[in-house]
Amino acid sequence: MARIKTDINVSRKEVIVAKAAILFREKGFKAASMRDLAESVGVEAASLYNHIKSKTELLHELCFGVANRFMQKMEEVEQEKIPAVGKVEKLLRFHINEMVHHYEEVYVSDREWKHLSDPYLSNFQNQRRIYRKRFATIIEAGIRAAEIEPIDAPTAVLIFLHAISGIESWHRSKQKISAEELENNMITILVDGLYPRK
Amino acid sequence: MARIKTDINVSRKEVIVAKAAILFREKGFKAASMRDLAESVGVEAASLYNHIKSKTELLHELCFGVANRFMQKMEEVEQEKIPAVGKVEKLLRFHINEMVHHYEEVYVSDREWKHLSDPYLSNFQNQRRIYRKRFATIIEAGIRAAEIEPIDAPTAVLIFLHAISGIESWHRSKQKISAEELENNMITILVDGLYPRK
DNA sequence: ATTTGTCGCTAACGTATGTTAGTTTGTTAT
DNA sequence: ATAACAAACTAACATACGTTAGCGACAAAT
């Protein structure tokens, strides 16, 4: 009988959630079966239910885990006393780092949240909307302070967030540039368009 | 017995494919069932098979329909005798317009191609890779001609393409700006970062 | 050594899915 | 009007899925 191996301070549930992230990322939530997951954990499908309540619970864990980290960072950045462009840059660097180092979870949270069911679904959508609003507010403050080129802030947010989710392709690509190069390139391209033209 | 309504010059298969695009977009390919599709077409599930070979065929049609349009535009733009930034802008405007006016198909092609099966899958992935390479080549030519800020071209392409797929959120949003405003905003943000700083 | 609780197993259930076979209805052409 | 074809229907199939029940095996605590 093959037990789920756990490092110290890592519950079996966390092991399952982590494997689920990998699987959901590569097949999609619907296409990934509990039997697939079981195999990748090294156990029979039914055994998973000793640790989790349902397949959807796995998605909850992933989505809200990610959402909470982003919200917390937003809180932190908002309170700093620095120019708006600096705040934007900090948020972008955070996004990029999350995407690079917690690829699977972030990706799944971004693409598969549709399969959440109420009340989690509405809750998640709400959090997303609020996050974007707060991001846009930062940009708008920067525009009013003439630190940022006058652009439509919601559009900018939309571009930023989706641009970063493109790191997915970077992960897949054969000839990768380094993570730092990637980060700095992205910041250059995204942020340099913000400064007002002289 | 309720026949599938067709306008003149529109085959029943095309009607089905179009409805499939809407359905695949809102539920995802795997989660959308043939019975769902049948209902949205106004017919029994089995009847669909008088017009199509399989569920996957619908995905083929959508993915390659979109891919071919993009490839054709690439061909067209490559041959124009204009500066590189102009080419980039033309491609971006095309992308934006496709995303705005053929939302469902483009979105599905972008997010659900993973569920294609070989040989279509490899074929599609190839086309994507080639398209991106050609896009990057244009940017690199612009950099050599000092028309474009020296940046990592593949990263720029990745940002551009994903940024545009963010129009998905625009479609969903309540307080939409107009399509032209959206287009111009996106071009401003994305293209203005390209010009060399004076 | 015995108890107790955790964890994994086998077996199975009910449901949903893509698809096929065979038949009937409706349309078009002679 | 009738033959011929297209397109819809009903019924059913095999399979895959999420999940539950009940039992046995191992580990930790007494």
GROMACS .gro file of C-alpha atoms (C1' of nucleotides) in nm:
model
  456
    1MET     CA    1   0.000   0.000   0.000
    2ALA     CA    2   0.164   0.315  -0.124
    3ARG     CA    3   0.122   0.613   0.104
    4ILE     CA    4   0.139   0.967  -0.021
    5LYS     CA    5   0.485   1.095   0.054
    6THR     CA    6   0.496   1.422   0.243
    7ASP     CA    7   0.785   1.642   0.341
    8ILE     CA    8   0.771   1.771   0.694
    9ASN     CA    9   0.520   2.054   0.737
   10VAL     CA   10   0.342   1.960   0.416
   11SER     CA   11   0.003   1.795   0.452
   12ARG     CA   12  -0.112   1.527   0.213
   13LYS     CA   13  -0.385   1.761   0.102
   14GLU     CA   14  -0.127   2.016  -0.002
   15VAL     CA   15   0.053   1.751  -0.204
   16ILE     CA   16  -0.271   1.671  -0.383
   17VAL     CA   17  -0.349   2.036  -0.449
   18ALA     CA   18  -0.004   2.090  -0.593
   19LYS     CA   19  -0.034   1.794  -0.826
   20ALA     CA   20  -0.381   1.910  -0.923
   21ALA     CA   21  -0.238   2.245  -1.026
   22ILE     CA   22   0.004   2.076  -1.263
   23LEU     CA   23  -0.266   1.857  -1.408
   24PHE     CA   24  -0.530   2.127  -1.441
   25ARG     CA   25  -0.275   2.345  -1.611
   26GLU     CA   26  -0.182   2.092  -1.874
   27LYS     CA   27  -0.523   1.943  -1.948
   28GLY     CA   28  -0.771   2.197  -1.820
   29PHE     CA   29  -0.998   2.147  -1.521
   30LYS     CA   30  -1.273   1.960  -1.699
   31ALA     CA   31  -1.045   1.734  -1.899
   32ALA     CA   32  -0.833   1.635  -1.600
   33SER     CA   33  -0.993   1.341  -1.425
   34MET     CA   34  -0.967   1.238  -1.066
   35ARG     CA   35  -0.818   0.912  -1.190
   36ASP     CA   36  -0.546   1.108  -1.369
   37LEU     CA   37  -0.480   1.300  -1.053
   38ALA     CA   38  -0.472   0.984  -0.845
   39GLU     CA   39  -0.216   0.831  -1.076
   40SER     CA   40   0.006   1.136  -1.059
   41VAL     CA   41  -0.016   1.126  -0.679
   42GLY     CA   42   0.052   0.753  -0.676
   43VAL     CA   43  -0.272   0.630  -0.527
   44GLU     CA   44  -0.620   0.511  -0.623
   45ALA     CA   45  -0.882   0.770  -0.713
   46ALA     CA   46  -1.110   0.695  -0.420
   47SER     CA   47  -0.826   0.745  -0.175
   48LEU     CA   48  -0.806   1.111  -0.262
   49TYR     CA   49  -1.137   1.162  -0.088
   50ASN     CA   50  -0.979   1.091   0.247
   51HIS     CA   51  -0.814   1.431   0.210
   52ILE     CA   52  -1.041   1.644  -0.003
   53LYS     CA   53  -1.414   1.699  -0.026
   54SER     CA   54  -1.448   1.722  -0.403
   55LYS     CA   55  -1.275   1.799  -0.729
   56THR     CA   56  -1.410   2.152  -0.717
   57GLU     CA   57  -1.258   2.206  -0.377
   58LEU     CA   58  -0.918   2.169  -0.542
   59LEU     CA   59  -1.006   2.450  -0.777
   60HIS     CA   60  -1.124   2.667  -0.485
   61GLU     CA   61  -0.797   2.618  -0.306
   62LEU     CA   62  -0.596   2.711  -0.611
   63CYS     CA   63  -0.801   3.010  -0.718
   64PHE     CA   64  -0.838   3.171  -0.380
   65GLY     CA   65  -0.483   3.094  -0.278
   66VAL     CA   66  -0.363   3.297  -0.574
   67ALA     CA   67  -0.626   3.568  -0.541
   68ASN     CA   68  -0.538   3.625  -0.178
   69ARG     CA   69  -0.169   3.665  -0.248
   70PHE     CA   70  -0.244   3.925  -0.513
   71MET     CA   71  -0.484   4.113  -0.292
   72GLN     CA   72  -0.234   4.126  -0.012
   73LYS     CA   73   0.034   4.265  -0.243
   74MET     CA   74  -0.209   4.526  -0.368
   75GLU     CA   75  -0.277   4.637  -0.012
   76GLU     CA   76   0.094   4.663   0.055
   77VAL     CA   77   0.174   4.861  -0.259
   78GLU     CA   78  -0.115   5.100  -0.219
   79GLN     CA   79   0.021   5.220   0.110
   80GLU     CA   80   0.370   5.299  -0.009
   81LYS     CA   81   0.458   5.663  -0.052
   82ILE     CA   82   0.607   5.648  -0.399
   83PRO     CA   83   0.508   5.777  -0.744
   84ALA     CA   84   0.233   5.595  -0.929
   85VAL     CA   85   0.464   5.455  -1.196
   86GLY     CA   86   0.670   5.299  -0.917
   87LYS     CA   87   0.360   5.133  -0.780
   88VAL     CA   88   0.266   5.004  -1.121
   89GLU     CA   89   0.615   4.868  -1.168
   90LYS     CA   90   0.608   4.696  -0.831
   91LEU     CA   91   0.278   4.532  -0.909
   92LEU     CA   92   0.396   4.421  -1.250
   93ARG     CA   93   0.715   4.274  -1.110
   94PHE     CA   94   0.509   4.087  -0.855
   95HIS     CA   95   0.282   3.952  -1.124
   96ILE     CA   96   0.575   3.844  -1.334
   97ASN     CA   97   0.744   3.673  -1.044
   98GLU     CA   98   0.427   3.493  -0.945
   99MET     CA   99   0.382   3.377  -1.301
  100VAL     CA  100   0.741   3.260  -1.324
  101HIS     CA  101   0.767   3.087  -0.990
  102HIS     CA  102   0.413   2.971  -0.922
  103TYR     CA  103   0.332   2.904  -1.283
  104GLU     CA  104   0.077   2.628  -1.247
  105GLU     CA  105  -0.137   2.780  -0.973
  106VAL     CA  106  -0.145   3.125  -1.126
  107TYR     CA  107  -0.220   2.988  -1.469
  108VAL     CA  108  -0.500   2.767  -1.344
  109SER     CA  109  -0.650   3.042  -1.134
  110ASP     CA  110  -0.644   3.266  -1.440
  111ARG     CA  111  -0.789   3.027  -1.696
  112GLU     CA  112  -1.006   2.782  -1.509
  113TRP     CA  113  -1.197   2.992  -1.257
  114LYS     CA  114  -1.503   2.968  -1.481
  115HIS     CA  115  -1.555   2.617  -1.350
  116LEU     CA  116  -1.600   2.734  -0.994
  117SER     CA  117  -1.958   2.716  -0.879
  118ASP     CA  118  -2.153   2.967  -0.677
  119PRO     CA  119  -2.107   3.114  -0.425
  120TYR     CA  120  -1.735   3.081  -0.495
  121LEU     CA  121  -1.773   3.187  -0.853
  122SER     CA  122  -1.934   3.523  -0.779
  123ASN     CA  123  -1.696   3.577  -0.494
  124PHE     CA  124  -1.397   3.520  -0.717
  125GLN     CA  125  -1.531   3.738  -0.996
  126ASN     CA  126  -1.588   4.011  -0.742
  127GLN     CA  127  -1.235   3.995  -0.613
  128ARG     CA  128  -1.102   4.015  -0.966
  129ARG     CA  129  -1.315   4.316  -1.048
  130ILE     CA  130  -1.209   4.493  -0.733
  131TYR     CA  131  -0.844   4.418  -0.792
  132ARG     CA  132  -0.857   4.566  -1.140
  133LYS     CA  133  -1.042   4.868  -1.018
  134ARG     CA  134  -0.776   4.937  -0.759
  135PHE     CA  135  -0.503   4.891  -1.018
  136ALA     CA  136  -0.679   5.135  -1.247
  137THR     CA  137  -0.714   5.384  -0.961
  138ILE     CA  138  -0.339   5.388  -0.915
  139ILE     CA  139  -0.288   5.459  -1.283
  140GLU     CA  140  -0.548   5.734  -1.279
  141ALA     CA  141  -0.379   5.898  -0.985
  142GLY     CA  142  -0.056   5.891  -1.185
  143ILE     CA  143  -0.227   6.055  -1.480
  144ARG     CA  144  -0.370   6.333  -1.265
  145ALA     CA  145  -0.022   6.390  -1.122
  146ALA     CA  146   0.113   6.407  -1.480
  147GLU     CA  147   0.347   6.119  -1.404
  148ILE     CA  148   0.174   5.900  -1.656
  149GLU     CA  149   0.070   5.958  -2.017
  150PRO     CA  150  -0.307   6.015  -2.033
  151ILE     CA  151  -0.450   5.680  -2.137
  152ASP     CA  152  -0.762   5.483  -2.056
  153ALA     CA  153  -0.669   5.324  -1.726
  154PRO     CA  154  -0.897   5.019  -1.742
  155THR     CA  155  -0.759   4.937  -2.085
  156ALA     CA  156  -0.406   4.967  -1.956
  157VAL     CA  157  -0.480   4.732  -1.668
  158LEU     CA  158  -0.635   4.484  -1.904
  159ILE     CA  159  -0.329   4.493  -2.125
  160PHE     CA  160  -0.088   4.457  -1.837
  161LEU     CA  161  -0.256   4.163  -1.676
  162HIS     CA  162  -0.302   3.971  -1.995
  163ALA     CA  163   0.041   4.054  -2.127
  164ILE     CA  164   0.188   3.892  -1.820
  165SER     CA  165  -0.020   3.581  -1.858
  166GLY     CA  166   0.174   3.540  -2.181
  167ILE     CA  167   0.462   3.413  -1.970
  168GLU     CA  168   0.288   3.083  -2.022
  169SER     CA  169   0.443   3.077  -2.369
  170TRP     CA  170   0.781   3.160  -2.223
  171HIS     CA  171   0.757   2.857  -1.998
  172ARG     CA  172   0.685   2.637  -2.293
  173SER     CA  173   0.947   2.784  -2.524
  174LYS     CA  174   1.267   2.596  -2.599
  175GLN     CA  175   1.520   2.874  -2.611
  176LYS     CA  176   1.434   3.056  -2.292
  177ILE     CA  177   1.595   3.379  -2.195
  178SER     CA  178   1.657   3.394  -1.821
  179ALA     CA  179   1.382   3.486  -1.579
  180GLU     CA  180   1.550   3.817  -1.494
  181GLU     CA  181   1.594   3.907  -1.857
  182LEU     CA  182   1.231   3.826  -1.915
  183GLU     CA  183   1.122   4.040  -1.623
  184ASN     CA  184   1.328   4.338  -1.728
  185ASN     CA  185   1.221   4.311  -2.089
  186MET     CA  186   0.859   4.306  -1.993
  187ILE     CA  187   0.897   4.601  -1.762
  188THR     CA  188   1.076   4.796  -2.034
  189ILE     CA  189   0.811   4.730  -2.292
  190LEU     CA  190   0.514   4.782  -2.063
  191VAL     CA  191   0.629   5.064  -1.840
  192ASP     CA  192   0.825   5.278  -2.084
  193GLY     CA  193   0.509   5.343  -2.279
  194LEU     CA  194   0.364   5.503  -1.968
  195TYR     CA  195   0.594   5.799  -1.926
  196PRO     CA  196   0.476   6.115  -2.097
  197ARG     CA  197   0.651   6.191  -2.428
  198LYS     CA  198   0.886   6.484  -2.397
  199MET     CA  199  -3.976   1.861  -3.694
  200ALA     CA  200  -3.768   2.174  -3.658
  201ARG     CA  201  -3.517   2.223  -3.934
  202ILE     CA  202  -3.206   2.428  -3.885
  203LYS     CA  203  -3.273   2.770  -4.027
  204THR     CA  204  -3.018   2.889  -4.275
  205ASP     CA  205  -2.979   3.218  -4.451
  206ILE     CA  206  -2.900   3.191  -4.817
  207ASN     CA  207  -2.539   3.094  -4.884
  208VAL     CA  208  -2.495   2.965  -4.530
  209SER     CA  209  -2.476   2.590  -4.493
  210ARG     CA  210  -2.624   2.414  -4.194
  211LYS     CA  211  -2.277   2.307  -4.098
  212GLU     CA  212  -2.170   2.669  -4.079
  213VAL     CA  213  -2.462   2.744  -3.852
  214ILE     CA  214  -2.355   2.463  -3.622
  215VAL     CA  215  -1.993   2.575  -3.621
  216ALA     CA  216  -2.096   2.929  -3.534
  217LYS     CA  217  -2.313   2.814  -3.244
  218ALA     CA  218  -2.033   2.586  -3.130
  219ALA     CA  219  -1.799   2.884  -3.113
  220ILE     CA  220  -2.036   3.064  -2.879
  221LEU     CA  221  -2.079   2.759  -2.663
  222PHE     CA  222  -1.713   2.661  -2.651
  223ARG     CA  223  -1.628   3.015  -2.558
  224GLU     CA  224  -1.864   3.033  -2.265
  225LYS     CA  225  -1.818   2.684  -2.123
  226GLY     CA  226  -1.492   2.562  -2.268
  227PHE     CA  227  -1.460   2.282  -2.522
  228LYS     CA  228  -1.468   1.994  -2.278
  229ALA     CA  229  -1.752   2.127  -2.066
  230ALA     CA  230  -1.975   2.206  -2.362
  231SER     CA  231  -2.174   1.898  -2.456
  232MET     CA  232  -2.318   1.801  -2.789
  233ARG     CA  233  -2.658   1.806  -2.624
  234ASP     CA  234  -2.599   2.167  -2.519
  235LEU     CA  235  -2.500   2.248  -2.872
  236ALA     CA  236  -2.800   2.068  -3.015
  237GLU     CA  237  -3.031   2.267  -2.792
  238SER     CA  238  -2.876   2.596  -2.894
  239VAL     CA  239  -2.918   2.495  -3.260
  240GLY     CA  240  -3.275   2.381  -3.196
  241VAL     CA  241  -3.242   2.015  -3.281
  242GLU     CA  242  -3.166   1.677  -3.122
  243ALA     CA  243  -2.804   1.587  -3.052
  244ALA     CA  244  -2.793   1.297  -3.294
  245SER     CA  245  -2.915   1.517  -3.576
  246LEU     CA  246  -2.597   1.719  -3.565
  247TYR     CA  247  -2.412   1.419  -3.705
  248ASN     CA  248  -2.588   1.456  -4.037
  249HIS     CA  249  -2.371   1.763  -4.086
  250ILE     CA  250  -2.050   1.708  -3.894
  251LYS     CA  251  -1.819   1.415  -3.835
  252SER     CA  252  -1.739   1.471  -3.470
  253LYS     CA  253  -1.718   1.722  -3.190
  254THR     CA  254  -1.349   1.765  -3.254
  255GLU     CA  255  -1.414   1.853  -3.614
  256LEU     CA  256  -1.592   2.162  -3.488
  257LEU     CA  257  -1.278   2.263  -3.303
  258HIS     CA  258  -1.067   2.203  -3.615
  259GLU     CA  259  -1.289   2.426  -3.820
  260LEU     CA  260  -1.270   2.704  -3.566
  261CYS     CA  261  -0.898   2.685  -3.495
  262PHE     CA  262  -0.780   2.658  -3.852
  263GLY     CA  263  -1.031   2.910  -3.978
  264VAL     CA  264  -0.879   3.167  -3.745
  265ALA     CA  265  -0.521   3.056  -3.801
  266ASN     CA  266  -0.556   3.085  -4.176
  267ARG     CA  267  -0.694   3.436  -4.157
  268PHE     CA  268  -0.401   3.545  -3.944
  269MET     CA  269  -0.147   3.378  -4.167
  270GLN     CA  270  -0.293   3.544  -4.472
  271LYS     CA  271  -0.273   3.886  -4.309
  272MET     CA  272   0.086   3.820  -4.210
  273GLU     CA  273   0.173   3.741  -4.570
  274GLU     CA  274   0.006   4.061  -4.683
  275VAL     CA  275   0.175   4.285  -4.428
  276GLU     CA  276   0.519   4.136  -4.481
  277GLN     CA  277   0.517   4.243  -4.840
  278GLU     CA  278   0.429   4.605  -4.782
  279LYS     CA  279   0.706   4.859  -4.826
  280ILE     CA  280   0.662   5.050  -4.502
  281PRO     CA  281   0.863   5.092  -4.181
  282ALA     CA  282   0.861   4.808  -3.930
  283VAL     CA  283   0.660   4.998  -3.672
  284GLY     CA  284   0.393   5.046  -3.936
  285LYS     CA  285   0.382   4.675  -3.999
  286VAL     CA  286   0.355   4.603  -3.630
  287GLU     CA  287   0.075   4.852  -3.598
  288LYS     CA  288  -0.112   4.698  -3.892
  289LEU     CA  289  -0.083   4.352  -3.744
  290LEU     CA  290  -0.195   4.474  -3.404
  291ARG     CA  291  -0.494   4.655  -3.549
  292PHE     CA  292  -0.586   4.340  -3.736
  293HIS     CA  293  -0.561   4.135  -3.418
  294ILE     CA  294  -0.772   4.382  -3.228
  295ASN     CA  295  -1.037   4.391  -3.496
  296GLU     CA  296  -1.052   4.016  -3.519
  297MET     CA  297  -1.087   3.993  -3.145
  298VAL     CA  298  -1.360   4.255  -3.141
  299HIS     CA  299  -1.564   4.133  -3.435
  300HIS     CA  300  -1.500   3.760  -3.436
  301TYR     CA  301  -1.474   3.731  -3.062
  302GLU     CA  302  -1.594   3.376  -3.012
  303GLU     CA  303  -1.391   3.206  -3.282
  304VAL     CA  304  -1.070   3.387  -3.201
  305TYR     CA  305  -1.112   3.329  -2.831
  306VAL     CA  306  -1.182   2.959  -2.875
  307SER     CA  307  -0.895   2.914  -3.116
  308ASP     CA  308  -0.669   3.082  -2.863
  309ARG     CA  309  -0.774   2.898  -2.550
  310GLU     CA  310  -0.905   2.562  -2.656
  311TRP     CA  311  -0.659   2.442  -2.919
  312LYS     CA  312  -0.506   2.211  -2.662
  313HIS     CA  313  -0.800   1.980  -2.713
  314LEU     CA  314  -0.718   1.922  -3.076
  315SER     CA  315  -0.571   1.582  -3.141
  316ASP     CA  316  -0.283   1.487  -3.363
  317PRO     CA  317  -0.207   1.544  -3.643
  318TYR     CA  318  -0.411   1.864  -3.614
  319LEU     CA  319  -0.257   1.951  -3.281
  320SER     CA  320   0.104   1.951  -3.401
  321ASN     CA  321   0.001   2.124  -3.718
  322PHE     CA  322  -0.168   2.403  -3.525
  323GLN     CA  323   0.120   2.443  -3.282
  324ASN     CA  324   0.355   2.468  -3.576
  325GLN     CA  325   0.152   2.740  -3.740
  326ARG     CA  326   0.148   2.934  -3.418
  327ARG     CA  327   0.520   2.905  -3.372
  328ILE     CA  328   0.586   3.014  -3.727
  329TYR     CA  329   0.350   3.308  -3.698
  330ARG     CA  330   0.525   3.434  -3.389
  331LYS     CA  331   0.864   3.389  -3.545
  332ARG     CA  332   0.763   3.598  -3.843
  333PHE     CA  333   0.619   3.864  -3.617
  334ALA     CA  334   0.945   3.873  -3.420
  335THR     CA  335   1.142   3.897  -3.743
  336ILE     CA  336   0.957   4.215  -3.833
  337ILE     CA  337   1.038   4.365  -3.496
  338GLU     CA  338   1.401   4.265  -3.523
  339ALA     CA  339   1.428   4.430  -3.864
  340GLY     CA  340   1.286   4.745  -3.706
  341ILE     CA  341   1.545   4.732  -3.432
  342ARG     CA  342   1.831   4.694  -3.680
  343ALA     CA  343   1.695   4.992  -3.870
  344ALA     CA  344   1.687   5.188  -3.543
  345GLU     CA  345   1.314   5.242  -3.586
  346ILE     CA  346   1.240   5.043  -3.276
  347GLU     CA  347   1.382   5.052  -2.926
  348PRO     CA  348   1.617   4.756  -2.875
  349ILE     CA  349   1.410   4.499  -2.691
  350ASP     CA  350   1.383   4.124  -2.693
  351ALA     CA  351   1.161   4.064  -2.993
  352PRO     CA  352   1.009   3.729  -2.890
  353THR     CA  353   0.914   3.880  -2.556
  354ALA     CA  354   0.752   4.173  -2.730
  355VAL     CA  355   0.550   3.944  -2.954
  356LEU     CA  356   0.439   3.743  -2.657
  357ILE     CA  357   0.325   4.057  -2.480
  358PHE     CA  358   0.143   4.191  -2.782
  359LEU     CA  359  -0.050   3.879  -2.861
  360HIS     CA  360  -0.156   3.815  -2.506
  361ALA     CA  361  -0.235   4.177  -2.436
  362ILE     CA  362  -0.484   4.167  -2.717
  363SER     CA  363  -0.648   3.852  -2.594
  364GLY     CA  364  -0.739   4.068  -2.295
  365ILE     CA  365  -1.015   4.213  -2.509
  366GLU     CA  366  -1.208   3.923  -2.373
  367SER     CA  367  -1.250   4.125  -2.053
  368TRP     CA  368  -1.360   4.425  -2.251
  369HIS     CA  369  -1.636   4.219  -2.407
  370ARG     CA  370  -1.758   4.114  -2.067
  371SER     CA  371  -1.731   4.454  -1.902
  372LYS     CA  372  -2.042   4.659  -1.829
  373GLN     CA  373  -1.924   5.009  -1.905
  374LYS     CA  374  -1.761   4.955  -2.240
  375ILE     CA  375  -1.572   5.222  -2.418
  376SER     CA  376  -1.632   5.208  -2.793
  377ALA     CA  377  -1.445   4.965  -3.013
  378GLU     CA  378  -1.251   5.245  -3.182
  379GLU     CA  379  -1.153   5.397  -2.852
  380LEU     CA  380  -1.038   5.058  -2.737
  381GLU     CA  381  -0.834   5.004  -3.049
  382ASN     CA  382  -0.663   5.339  -3.031
  383ASN     CA  383  -0.594   5.308  -2.662
  384MET     CA  384  -0.433   4.971  -2.712
  385ILE     CA  385  -0.222   5.094  -3.000
  386THR     CA  386  -0.109   5.392  -2.796
  387ILE     CA  387  -0.005   5.184  -2.501
  388LEU     CA  388   0.156   4.905  -2.698
  389VAL     CA  389   0.317   5.092  -2.985
  390ASP     CA  390   0.435   5.408  -2.813
  391GLY     CA  391   0.667   5.201  -2.599
  392LEU     CA  392   0.840   5.087  -2.916
  393TYR     CA  393   0.979   5.414  -3.042
  394PRO     CA  394   1.331   5.492  -2.925
  395ARG     CA  395   1.350   5.743  -2.642
  396LYS     CA  396   1.489   6.074  -2.753
  397DA     C1'  397   0.084  -0.557   2.307
  398DT     C1'  398  -0.325  -0.345   2.237
  399DT     C1'  399  -0.591   0.023   2.103
  400DT     C1'  400  -0.716   0.401   1.807
  401DG     C1'  401  -0.730   0.672   1.430
  402DT     C1'  402  -0.536   0.766   0.968
  403DC     C1'  403  -0.508   0.628   0.510
  404DG     C1'  404  -0.540   0.337   0.120
  405DC     C1'  405  -0.785  -0.034  -0.124
  406DT     C1'  406  -1.172  -0.271  -0.402
  407DA     C1'  407  -1.621  -0.249  -0.571
  408DA     C1'  408  -1.978  -0.018  -0.726
  409DC     C1'  409  -2.340   0.345  -0.821
  410DG     C1'  410  -2.550   0.687  -1.088
  411DT     C1'  411  -2.499   1.009  -1.430
  412DA     C1'  412  -2.332   1.238  -1.843
  413DT     C1'  413  -2.108   1.205  -2.268
  414DG     C1'  414  -1.997   1.123  -2.777
  415DT     C1'  415  -2.166   0.862  -3.118
  416DT     C1'  416  -2.425   0.496  -3.417
  417DA     C1'  417  -2.825   0.255  -3.618
  418DG     C1'  418  -3.248   0.260  -3.806
  419DT     C1'  419  -3.664   0.506  -3.908
  420DT     C1'  420  -3.962   0.889  -4.035
  421DT     C1'  421  -4.049   1.339  -4.207
  422DG     C1'  422  -3.991   1.703  -4.519
  423DT     C1'  423  -3.811   1.906  -4.959
  424DT     C1'  424  -3.680   1.900  -5.437
  425DA     C1'  425  -3.679   1.736  -5.905
  426DT     C1'  426  -3.884   1.470  -6.260
  427DA     C1'  427  -4.787   1.247  -5.816
  428DT     C1'  428  -4.395   1.009  -5.728
  429DA     C1'  429  -3.924   0.907  -5.675
  430DA     C1'  430  -3.506   1.039  -5.455
  431DC     C1'  431  -3.249   1.276  -5.139
  432DA     C1'  432  -3.163   1.551  -4.725
  433DA     C1'  433  -3.228   1.614  -4.264
  434DA     C1'  434  -3.467   1.534  -3.860
  435DC     C1'  435  -3.625   1.193  -3.500
  436DT     C1'  436  -3.608   0.794  -3.125
  437DA     C1'  437  -3.350   0.455  -2.903
  438DA     C1'  438  -2.963   0.287  -2.748
  439DC     C1'  439  -2.459   0.178  -2.697
  440DA     C1'  440  -2.024   0.192  -2.467
  441DT     C1'  441  -1.737   0.449  -2.202
  442DA     C1'  442  -1.570   0.777  -1.868
  443DC     C1'  443  -1.651   1.038  -1.483
  444DG     C1'  444  -1.714   1.202  -0.977
  445DT     C1'  445  -1.812   1.006  -0.574
  446DT     C1'  446  -1.966   0.676  -0.177
  447DA     C1'  447  -1.953   0.256   0.116
  448DG     C1'  448  -1.717  -0.066   0.353
  449DC     C1'  449  -1.315  -0.304   0.465
  450DG     C1'  450  -0.826  -0.392   0.558
  451DA     C1'  451  -0.347  -0.223   0.655
  452DC     C1'  452  -0.031   0.058   0.859
  453DA     C1'  453   0.135   0.415   1.219
  454DA     C1'  454   0.126   0.644   1.653
  455DA     C1'  455  -0.012   0.653   2.136
  456DT     C1'  456  -0.108   0.417   2.556
   0.00000   0.00000   0.00000
